[in-house]
Amino acid sequence: LAAETGKTQVQIALNWCTAKESVIAITKSNSDKRMSEACRASGWRLSPRQLRLLDEGITYEQRGPLEIVLRRTARRLLDRIQG
């Protein structure tokens, strides 16, 4: 896909992530070059075929309802402790 789109693997991965509903990609780097690369992951979209290829080729686990509740509860407790 990198050759097909003229984008880097990082840009493709970030673009794929942001194409997902309710997903926010948060990048971190100490390098200006890498941050610039990450910024160029926006302003364009992978085609439906390309998204399908990535969806079929990349496996990930979605959080279950119990884990979501536990994480929210833990976040609220930490906010109270810190706040």
PDB file of C-alpha atoms in Angstrom:
ATOM      1  CA  LEU A   1       0.000   0.000   0.000  1.00  0.00           C
ATOM      2  CA  ALA A   2       2.925   2.330   0.632  1.00  0.00           C
ATOM      3  CA  ALA A   3       4.033   2.076  -2.992  1.00  0.00           C
ATOM      4  CA  GLU A   4       0.454   2.338  -4.231  1.00  0.00           C
ATOM      5  CA  THR A   5      -0.335   5.489  -2.235  1.00  0.00           C
ATOM      6  CA  GLY A   6       3.094   7.119  -2.189  1.00  0.00           C
ATOM      7  CA  LYS A   7       2.826   7.305   1.609  1.00  0.00           C
ATOM      8  CA  THR A   8       4.979   5.784   4.335  1.00  0.00           C
ATOM      9  CA  GLN A   9       3.917   2.793   6.416  1.00  0.00           C
ATOM     10  CA  VAL A  10       3.519   5.106   9.410  1.00  0.00           C
ATOM     11  CA  GLN A  11       1.223   7.423   7.450  1.00  0.00           C
ATOM     12  CA  ILE A  12      -0.856   4.491   6.242  1.00  0.00           C
ATOM     13  CA  ALA A  13      -1.175   3.079   9.764  1.00  0.00           C
ATOM     14  CA  LEU A  14      -2.211   6.439  11.229  1.00  0.00           C
ATOM     15  CA  ASN A  15      -4.662   7.076   8.407  1.00  0.00           C
ATOM     16  CA  TRP A  16      -6.167   3.601   8.886  1.00  0.00           C
ATOM     17  CA  CYS A  17      -6.556   4.257  12.625  1.00  0.00           C
ATOM     18  CA  THR A  18      -8.294   7.594  12.124  1.00  0.00           C
ATOM     19  CA  ALA A  19     -10.635   6.042   9.559  1.00  0.00           C
ATOM     20  CA  LYS A  20     -12.094   3.965  12.412  1.00  0.00           C
ATOM     21  CA  GLU A  21     -15.127   5.303  14.250  1.00  0.00           C
ATOM     22  CA  SER A  22     -14.347   6.609  17.734  1.00  0.00           C
ATOM     23  CA  VAL A  23     -10.572   6.250  17.304  1.00  0.00           C
ATOM     24  CA  ILE A  24      -8.130   9.028  18.007  1.00  0.00           C
ATOM     25  CA  ALA A  25      -4.496   8.520  17.046  1.00  0.00           C
ATOM     26  CA  ILE A  26      -2.079  10.141  19.455  1.00  0.00           C
ATOM     27  CA  THR A  27       1.454  10.273  18.175  1.00  0.00           C
ATOM     28  CA  LYS A  28       4.612  10.982  20.110  1.00  0.00           C
ATOM     29  CA  SER A  29       8.111  11.653  18.905  1.00  0.00           C
ATOM     30  CA  ASN A  30      11.203  13.576  19.863  1.00  0.00           C
ATOM     31  CA  SER A  31      12.063  13.977  16.200  1.00  0.00           C
ATOM     32  CA  ASP A  32      10.772  16.851  14.064  1.00  0.00           C
ATOM     33  CA  LYS A  33      11.121  14.614  11.014  1.00  0.00           C
ATOM     34  CA  ARG A  34       8.892  11.901  12.484  1.00  0.00           C
ATOM     35  CA  MET A  35       6.286  14.390  13.697  1.00  0.00           C
ATOM     36  CA  SER A  36       6.195  15.915  10.229  1.00  0.00           C
ATOM     37  CA  GLU A  37       5.715  12.433   8.775  1.00  0.00           C
ATOM     38  CA  ALA A  38       2.848  11.764  11.188  1.00  0.00           C
ATOM     39  CA  CYS A  39       1.177  15.055  10.263  1.00  0.00           C
ATOM     40  CA  ARG A  40       1.199  14.010   6.613  1.00  0.00           C
ATOM     41  CA  ALA A  41      -1.069  11.082   7.535  1.00  0.00           C
ATOM     42  CA  SER A  42      -4.006  13.501   7.398  1.00  0.00           C
ATOM     43  CA  GLY A  43      -5.633  15.341   4.536  1.00  0.00           C
ATOM     44  CA  TRP A  44      -6.186  12.209   2.453  1.00  0.00           C
ATOM     45  CA  ARG A  45      -8.092   8.932   2.787  1.00  0.00           C
ATOM     46  CA  LEU A  46      -7.376   5.319   2.035  1.00  0.00           C
ATOM     47  CA  SER A  47      -9.787   3.852  -0.496  1.00  0.00           C
ATOM     48  CA  PRO A  48     -12.475   1.406   0.652  1.00  0.00           C
ATOM     49  CA  ARG A  49     -10.453  -1.426  -0.929  1.00  0.00           C
ATOM     50  CA  GLN A  50      -7.295  -0.384   0.901  1.00  0.00           C
ATOM     51  CA  LEU A  51      -9.170  -0.107   4.200  1.00  0.00           C
ATOM     52  CA  ARG A  52     -10.632  -3.580   3.645  1.00  0.00           C
ATOM     53  CA  LEU A  53      -7.163  -5.026   2.954  1.00  0.00           C
ATOM     54  CA  LEU A  54      -5.860  -3.566   6.209  1.00  0.00           C
ATOM     55  CA  ASP A  55      -8.941  -4.620   8.164  1.00  0.00           C
ATOM     56  CA  GLU A  56      -8.513  -8.190   6.957  1.00  0.00           C
ATOM     57  CA  GLY A  57      -4.759  -8.234   7.495  1.00  0.00           C
ATOM     58  CA  ILE A  58      -4.494  -6.572  10.898  1.00  0.00           C
ATOM     59  CA  THR A  59      -6.004  -8.141  13.972  1.00  0.00           C
ATOM     60  CA  TYR A  60      -6.755  -6.224  17.127  1.00  0.00           C
ATOM     61  CA  GLU A  61      -8.892  -6.747  20.174  1.00  0.00           C
ATOM     62  CA  GLN A  62     -11.816  -4.509  20.950  1.00  0.00           C
ATOM     63  CA  ARG A  63     -12.453  -3.807  24.606  1.00  0.00           C
ATOM     64  CA  GLY A  64     -15.413  -5.577  26.114  1.00  0.00           C
ATOM     65  CA  PRO A  65     -18.150  -3.836  28.124  1.00  0.00           C
ATOM     66  CA  LEU A  66     -16.658  -4.875  31.489  1.00  0.00           C
ATOM     67  CA  GLU A  67     -13.206  -3.537  30.613  1.00  0.00           C
ATOM     68  CA  ILE A  68     -14.728  -0.254  29.441  1.00  0.00           C
ATOM     69  CA  VAL A  69     -16.587   0.187  32.748  1.00  0.00           C
ATOM     70  CA  LEU A  70     -13.506  -0.714  34.789  1.00  0.00           C
ATOM     71  CA  ARG A  71     -11.311   1.727  32.877  1.00  0.00           C
ATOM     72  CA  ARG A  72     -13.839   4.550  33.273  1.00  0.00           C
ATOM     73  CA  THR A  73     -14.139   3.854  36.992  1.00  0.00           C
ATOM     74  CA  ALA A  74     -10.361   3.800  37.423  1.00  0.00           C
ATOM     75  CA  ARG A  75     -10.043   7.065  35.465  1.00  0.00           C
ATOM     76  CA  ARG A  76     -12.661   8.770  37.673  1.00  0.00           C
ATOM     77  CA  LEU A  77     -10.928   7.568  40.835  1.00  0.00           C
ATOM     78  CA  LEU A  78      -7.562   8.844  39.618  1.00  0.00           C
ATOM     79  CA  ASP A  79      -9.123  12.190  38.707  1.00  0.00           C
ATOM     80  CA  ARG A  80     -10.522  12.526  42.232  1.00  0.00           C
ATOM     81  CA  ILE A  81      -7.209  11.590  43.825  1.00  0.00           C
ATOM     82  CA  GLN A  82      -5.224  14.007  41.639  1.00  0.00           C
ATOM     83  CA  GLY A  83      -7.794  16.775  41.513  1.00  0.00           C
TER      84      GLY A  83
END
